[in-house]
mmCIF file with all atom_site columns, C-alpha atoms in Angstrom:
data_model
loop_
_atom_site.group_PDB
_atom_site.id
_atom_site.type_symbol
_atom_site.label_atom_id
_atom_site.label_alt_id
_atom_site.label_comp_id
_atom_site.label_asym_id
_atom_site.label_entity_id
_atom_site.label_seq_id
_atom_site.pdbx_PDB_ins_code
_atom_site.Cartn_x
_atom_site.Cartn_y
_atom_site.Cartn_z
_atom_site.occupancy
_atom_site.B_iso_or_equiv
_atom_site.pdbx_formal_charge
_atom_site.auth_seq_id
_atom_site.auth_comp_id
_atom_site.auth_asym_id
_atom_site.auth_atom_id
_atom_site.pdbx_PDB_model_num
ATOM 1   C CA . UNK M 1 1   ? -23.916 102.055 95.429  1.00 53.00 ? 924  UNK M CA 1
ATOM 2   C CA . UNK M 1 2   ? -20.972 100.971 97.281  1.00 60.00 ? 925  UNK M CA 1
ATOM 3   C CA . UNK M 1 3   ? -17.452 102.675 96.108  1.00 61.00 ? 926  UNK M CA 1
ATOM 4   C CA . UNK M 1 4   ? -14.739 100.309 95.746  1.00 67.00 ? 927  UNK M CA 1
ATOM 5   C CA . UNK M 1 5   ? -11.482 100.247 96.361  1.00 79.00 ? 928  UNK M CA 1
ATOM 6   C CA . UNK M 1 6   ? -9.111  101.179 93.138  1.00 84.00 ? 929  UNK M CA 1
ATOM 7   C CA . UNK M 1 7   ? -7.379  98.250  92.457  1.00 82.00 ? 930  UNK M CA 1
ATOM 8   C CA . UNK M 1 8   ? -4.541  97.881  89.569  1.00 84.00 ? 931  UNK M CA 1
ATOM 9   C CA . UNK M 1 9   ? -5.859  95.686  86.757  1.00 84.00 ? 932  UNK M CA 1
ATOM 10  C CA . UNK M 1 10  ? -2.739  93.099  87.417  1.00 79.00 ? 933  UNK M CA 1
ATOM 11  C CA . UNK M 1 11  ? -3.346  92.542  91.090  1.00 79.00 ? 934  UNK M CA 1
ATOM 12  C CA . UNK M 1 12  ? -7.422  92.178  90.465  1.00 84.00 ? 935  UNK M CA 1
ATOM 13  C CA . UNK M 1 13  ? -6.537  89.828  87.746  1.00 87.00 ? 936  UNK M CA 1
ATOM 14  C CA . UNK M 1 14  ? -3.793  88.076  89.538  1.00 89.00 ? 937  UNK M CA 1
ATOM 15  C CA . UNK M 1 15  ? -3.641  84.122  88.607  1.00 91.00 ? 938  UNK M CA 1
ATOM 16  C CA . UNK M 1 16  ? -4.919  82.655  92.461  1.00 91.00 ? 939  UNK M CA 1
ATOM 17  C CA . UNK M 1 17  ? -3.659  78.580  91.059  1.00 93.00 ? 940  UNK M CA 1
ATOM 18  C CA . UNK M 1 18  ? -1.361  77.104  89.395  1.00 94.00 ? 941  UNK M CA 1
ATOM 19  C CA . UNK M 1 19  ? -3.942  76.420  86.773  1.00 93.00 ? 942  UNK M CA 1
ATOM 20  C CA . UNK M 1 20  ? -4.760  80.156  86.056  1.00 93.00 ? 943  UNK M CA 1
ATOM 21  C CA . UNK M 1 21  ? -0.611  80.548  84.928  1.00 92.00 ? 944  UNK M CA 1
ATOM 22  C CA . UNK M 1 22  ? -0.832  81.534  81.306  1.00 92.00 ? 945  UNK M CA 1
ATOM 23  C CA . UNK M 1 23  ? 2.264   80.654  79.013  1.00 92.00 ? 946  UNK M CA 1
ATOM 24  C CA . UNK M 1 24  ? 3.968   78.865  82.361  1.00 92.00 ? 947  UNK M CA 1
ATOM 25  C CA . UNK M 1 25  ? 2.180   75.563  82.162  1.00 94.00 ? 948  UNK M CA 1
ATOM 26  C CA . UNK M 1 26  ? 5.388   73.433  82.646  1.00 95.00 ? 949  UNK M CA 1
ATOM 27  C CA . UNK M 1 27  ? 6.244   75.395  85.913  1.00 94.00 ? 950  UNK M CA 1
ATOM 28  C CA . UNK M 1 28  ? 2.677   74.978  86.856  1.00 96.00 ? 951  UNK M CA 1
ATOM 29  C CA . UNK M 1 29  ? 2.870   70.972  86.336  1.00 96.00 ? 952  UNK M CA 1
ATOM 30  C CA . UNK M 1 30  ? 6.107   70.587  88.025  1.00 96.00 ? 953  UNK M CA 1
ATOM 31  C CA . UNK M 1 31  ? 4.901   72.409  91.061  1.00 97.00 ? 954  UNK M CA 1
ATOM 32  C CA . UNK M 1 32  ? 1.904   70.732  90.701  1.00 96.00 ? 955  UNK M CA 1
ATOM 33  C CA . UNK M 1 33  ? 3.186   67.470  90.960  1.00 97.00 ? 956  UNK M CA 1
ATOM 34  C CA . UNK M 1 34  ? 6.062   68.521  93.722  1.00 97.00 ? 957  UNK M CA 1
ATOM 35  C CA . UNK M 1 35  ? 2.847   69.213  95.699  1.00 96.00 ? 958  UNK M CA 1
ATOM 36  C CA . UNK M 1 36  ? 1.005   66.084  94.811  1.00 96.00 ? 959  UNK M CA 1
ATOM 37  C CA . UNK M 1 37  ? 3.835   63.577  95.642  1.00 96.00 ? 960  UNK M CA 1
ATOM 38  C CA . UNK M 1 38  ? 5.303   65.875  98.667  1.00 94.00 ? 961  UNK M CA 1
ATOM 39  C CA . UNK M 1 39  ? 8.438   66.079  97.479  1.00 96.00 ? 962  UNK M CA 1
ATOM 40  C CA . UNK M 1 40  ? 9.048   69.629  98.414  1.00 96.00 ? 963  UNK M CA 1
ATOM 41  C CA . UNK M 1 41  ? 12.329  71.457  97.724  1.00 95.00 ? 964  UNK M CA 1
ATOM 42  C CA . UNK M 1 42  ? 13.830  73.350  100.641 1.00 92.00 ? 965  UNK M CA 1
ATOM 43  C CA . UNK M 1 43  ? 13.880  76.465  98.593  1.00 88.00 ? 966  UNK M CA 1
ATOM 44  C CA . UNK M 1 44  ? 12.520  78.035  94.737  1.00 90.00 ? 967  UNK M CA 1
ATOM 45  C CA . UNK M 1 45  ? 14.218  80.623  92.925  1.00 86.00 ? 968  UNK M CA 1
ATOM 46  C CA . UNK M 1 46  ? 11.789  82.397  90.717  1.00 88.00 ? 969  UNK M CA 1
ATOM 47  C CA . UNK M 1 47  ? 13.299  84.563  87.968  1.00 86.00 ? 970  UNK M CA 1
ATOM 48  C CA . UNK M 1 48  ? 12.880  85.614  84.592  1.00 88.00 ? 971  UNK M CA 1
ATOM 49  C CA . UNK M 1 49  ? 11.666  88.908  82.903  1.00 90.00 ? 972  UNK M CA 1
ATOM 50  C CA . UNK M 1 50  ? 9.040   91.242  83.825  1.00 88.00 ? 973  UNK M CA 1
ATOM 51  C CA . UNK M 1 51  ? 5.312   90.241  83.527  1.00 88.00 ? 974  UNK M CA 1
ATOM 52  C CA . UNK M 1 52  ? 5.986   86.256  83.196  1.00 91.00 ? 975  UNK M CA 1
ATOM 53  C CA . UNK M 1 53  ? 4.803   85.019  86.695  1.00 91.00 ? 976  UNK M CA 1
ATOM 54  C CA . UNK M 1 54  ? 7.577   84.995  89.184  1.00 91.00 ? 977  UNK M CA 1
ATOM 55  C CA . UNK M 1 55  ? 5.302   86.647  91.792  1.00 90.00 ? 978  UNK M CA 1
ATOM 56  C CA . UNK M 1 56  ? 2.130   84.821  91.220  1.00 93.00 ? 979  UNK M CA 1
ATOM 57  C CA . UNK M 1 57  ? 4.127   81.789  91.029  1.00 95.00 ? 980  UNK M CA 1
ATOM 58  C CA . UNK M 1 58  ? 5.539   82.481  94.269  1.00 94.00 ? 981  UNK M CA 1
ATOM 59  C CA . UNK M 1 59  ? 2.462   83.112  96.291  1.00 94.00 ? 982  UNK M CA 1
ATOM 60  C CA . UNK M 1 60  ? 0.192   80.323  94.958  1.00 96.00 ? 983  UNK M CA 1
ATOM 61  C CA . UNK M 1 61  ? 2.909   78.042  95.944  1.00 96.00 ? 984  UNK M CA 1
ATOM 62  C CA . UNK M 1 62  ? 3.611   79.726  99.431  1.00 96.00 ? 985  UNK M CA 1
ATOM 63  C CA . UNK M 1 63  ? -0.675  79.694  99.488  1.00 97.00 ? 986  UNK M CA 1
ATOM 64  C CA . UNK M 1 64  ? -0.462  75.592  98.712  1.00 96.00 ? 987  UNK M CA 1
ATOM 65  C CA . UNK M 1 65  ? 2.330   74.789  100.930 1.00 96.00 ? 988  UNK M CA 1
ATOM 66  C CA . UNK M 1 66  ? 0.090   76.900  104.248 1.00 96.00 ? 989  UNK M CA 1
ATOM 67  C CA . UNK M 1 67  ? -3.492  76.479  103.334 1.00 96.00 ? 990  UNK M CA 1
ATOM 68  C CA . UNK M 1 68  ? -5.506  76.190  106.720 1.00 96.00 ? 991  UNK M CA 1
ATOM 69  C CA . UNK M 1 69  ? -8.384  74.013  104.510 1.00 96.00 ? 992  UNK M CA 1
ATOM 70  C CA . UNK M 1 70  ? -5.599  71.256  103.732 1.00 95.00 ? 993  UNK M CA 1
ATOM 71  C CA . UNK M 1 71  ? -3.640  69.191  106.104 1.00 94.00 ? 994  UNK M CA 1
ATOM 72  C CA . UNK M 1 72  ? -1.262  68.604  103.515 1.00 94.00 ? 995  UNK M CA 1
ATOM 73  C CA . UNK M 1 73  ? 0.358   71.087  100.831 1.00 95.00 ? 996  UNK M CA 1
ATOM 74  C CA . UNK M 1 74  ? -2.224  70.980  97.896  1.00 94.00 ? 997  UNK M CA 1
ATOM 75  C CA . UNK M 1 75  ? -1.876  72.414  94.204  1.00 93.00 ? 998  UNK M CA 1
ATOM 76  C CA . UNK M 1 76  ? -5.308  73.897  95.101  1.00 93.00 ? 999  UNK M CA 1
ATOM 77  C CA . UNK M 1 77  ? -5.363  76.465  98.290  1.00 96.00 ? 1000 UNK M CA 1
ATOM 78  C CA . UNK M 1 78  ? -8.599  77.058  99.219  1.00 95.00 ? 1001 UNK M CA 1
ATOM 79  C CA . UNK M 1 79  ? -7.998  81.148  98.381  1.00 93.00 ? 1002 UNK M CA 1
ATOM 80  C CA . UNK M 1 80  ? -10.391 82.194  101.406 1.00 96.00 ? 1003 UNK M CA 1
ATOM 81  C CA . UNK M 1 81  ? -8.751  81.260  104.740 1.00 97.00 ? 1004 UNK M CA 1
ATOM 82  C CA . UNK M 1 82  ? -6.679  83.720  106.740 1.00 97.00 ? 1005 UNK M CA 1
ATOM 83  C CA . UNK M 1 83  ? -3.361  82.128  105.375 1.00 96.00 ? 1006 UNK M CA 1
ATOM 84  C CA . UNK M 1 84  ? -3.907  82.052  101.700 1.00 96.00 ? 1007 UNK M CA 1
ATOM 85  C CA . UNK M 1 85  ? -5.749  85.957  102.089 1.00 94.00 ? 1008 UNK M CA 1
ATOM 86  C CA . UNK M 1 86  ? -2.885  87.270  103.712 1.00 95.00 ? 1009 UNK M CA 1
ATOM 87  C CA . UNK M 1 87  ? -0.516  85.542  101.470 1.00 94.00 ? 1010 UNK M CA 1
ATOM 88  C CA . UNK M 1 88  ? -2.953  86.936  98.505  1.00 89.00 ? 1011 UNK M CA 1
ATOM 89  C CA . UNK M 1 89  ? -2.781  90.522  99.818  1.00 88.00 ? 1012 UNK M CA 1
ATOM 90  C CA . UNK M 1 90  ? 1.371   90.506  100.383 1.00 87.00 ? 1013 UNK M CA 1
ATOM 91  C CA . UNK M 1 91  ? 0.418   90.573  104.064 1.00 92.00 ? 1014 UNK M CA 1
ATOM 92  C CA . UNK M 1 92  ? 1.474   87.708  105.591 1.00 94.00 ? 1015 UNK M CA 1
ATOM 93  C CA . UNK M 1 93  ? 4.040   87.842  108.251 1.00 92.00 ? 1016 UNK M CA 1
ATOM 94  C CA . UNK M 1 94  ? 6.442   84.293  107.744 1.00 89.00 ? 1017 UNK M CA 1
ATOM 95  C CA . UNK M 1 95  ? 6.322   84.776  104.143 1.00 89.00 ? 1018 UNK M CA 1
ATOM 96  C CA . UNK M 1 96  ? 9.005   87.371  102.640 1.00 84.00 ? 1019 UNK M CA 1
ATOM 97  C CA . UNK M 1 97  ? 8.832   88.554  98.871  1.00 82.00 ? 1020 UNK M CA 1
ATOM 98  C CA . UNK M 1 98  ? 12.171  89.777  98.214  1.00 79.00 ? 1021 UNK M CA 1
ATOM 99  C CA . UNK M 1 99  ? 12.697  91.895  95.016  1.00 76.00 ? 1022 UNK M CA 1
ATOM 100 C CA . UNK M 1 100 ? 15.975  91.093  92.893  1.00 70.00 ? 1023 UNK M CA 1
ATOM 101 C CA . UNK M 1 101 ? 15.650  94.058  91.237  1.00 70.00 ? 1024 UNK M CA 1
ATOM 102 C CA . UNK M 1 102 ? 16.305  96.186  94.341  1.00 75.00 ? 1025 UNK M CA 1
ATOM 103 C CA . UNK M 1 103 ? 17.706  93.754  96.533  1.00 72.00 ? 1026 UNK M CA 1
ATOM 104 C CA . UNK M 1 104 ? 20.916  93.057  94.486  1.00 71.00 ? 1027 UNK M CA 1
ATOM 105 C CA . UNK M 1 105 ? 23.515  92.715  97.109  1.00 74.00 ? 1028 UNK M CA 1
ATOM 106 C CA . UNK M 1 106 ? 25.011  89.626  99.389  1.00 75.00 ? 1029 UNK M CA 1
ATOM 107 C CA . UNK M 1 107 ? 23.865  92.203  102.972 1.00 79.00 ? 1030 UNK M CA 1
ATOM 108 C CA . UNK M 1 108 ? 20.429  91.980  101.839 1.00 73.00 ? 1031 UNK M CA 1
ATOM 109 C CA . UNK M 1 109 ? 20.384  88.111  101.741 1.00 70.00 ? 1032 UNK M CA 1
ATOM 110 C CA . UNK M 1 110 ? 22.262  88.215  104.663 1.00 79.00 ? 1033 UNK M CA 1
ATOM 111 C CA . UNK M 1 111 ? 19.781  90.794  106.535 1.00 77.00 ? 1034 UNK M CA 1
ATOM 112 C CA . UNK M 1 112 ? 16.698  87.869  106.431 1.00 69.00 ? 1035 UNK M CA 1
#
């Protein structure tokens, strides 16, 4: 048998579409539909308290606006190209998850 990897039971269980957000499923529409139409905001400010989503919210949308399987953004990313794995993993270079909680000055915005 093949050890695995120890894995925190909130990253392995990690919502991977905007279907799979419990409790959020007006967020989930709305950026469901932003997607659908292509009506894309230039920028999403995610916040609320711990636990509800912000960071799964954040990368299924960054995975459905770069998804290599779609030419277009799509409220479904395929999960299993590069893009949407690296995204997945926190490991993607042009995408940068900035935490509020730490972050909580103007030179850190400034510093991107």
């Amino acid at each position: 048998m093949r050890p695995t990897a120890y894995q925190p039971l909130h990253h392995k269980y990690r919502p991977q579409r905007l279907d799979q957000l419990v409790g959020q499923e007006a967020i989930a529409a709305t950026l469901g539909q932003a997607l659908r139409s292509g009506r894309i905001a230039p920028a999403y400010l995610f916040s609320g308290p711990r636990g509800t989503g912000k960071t799964s919210s954040a990368r299924i949308l960054a995975r459905s606006l770069n998804c290599l399987a779609s030419d277009e953004p799509t409220p479904e990313p395929c999960g299993s190209c590069e893009l949407c794995r690296a995204i997945a993993s926190g490991t993607a270079l042009d995408v940068i998850e900035i935490d509020a909680a730490s972050n909580t000055g103007v030179d850190n915005i400034r510093e991107l």
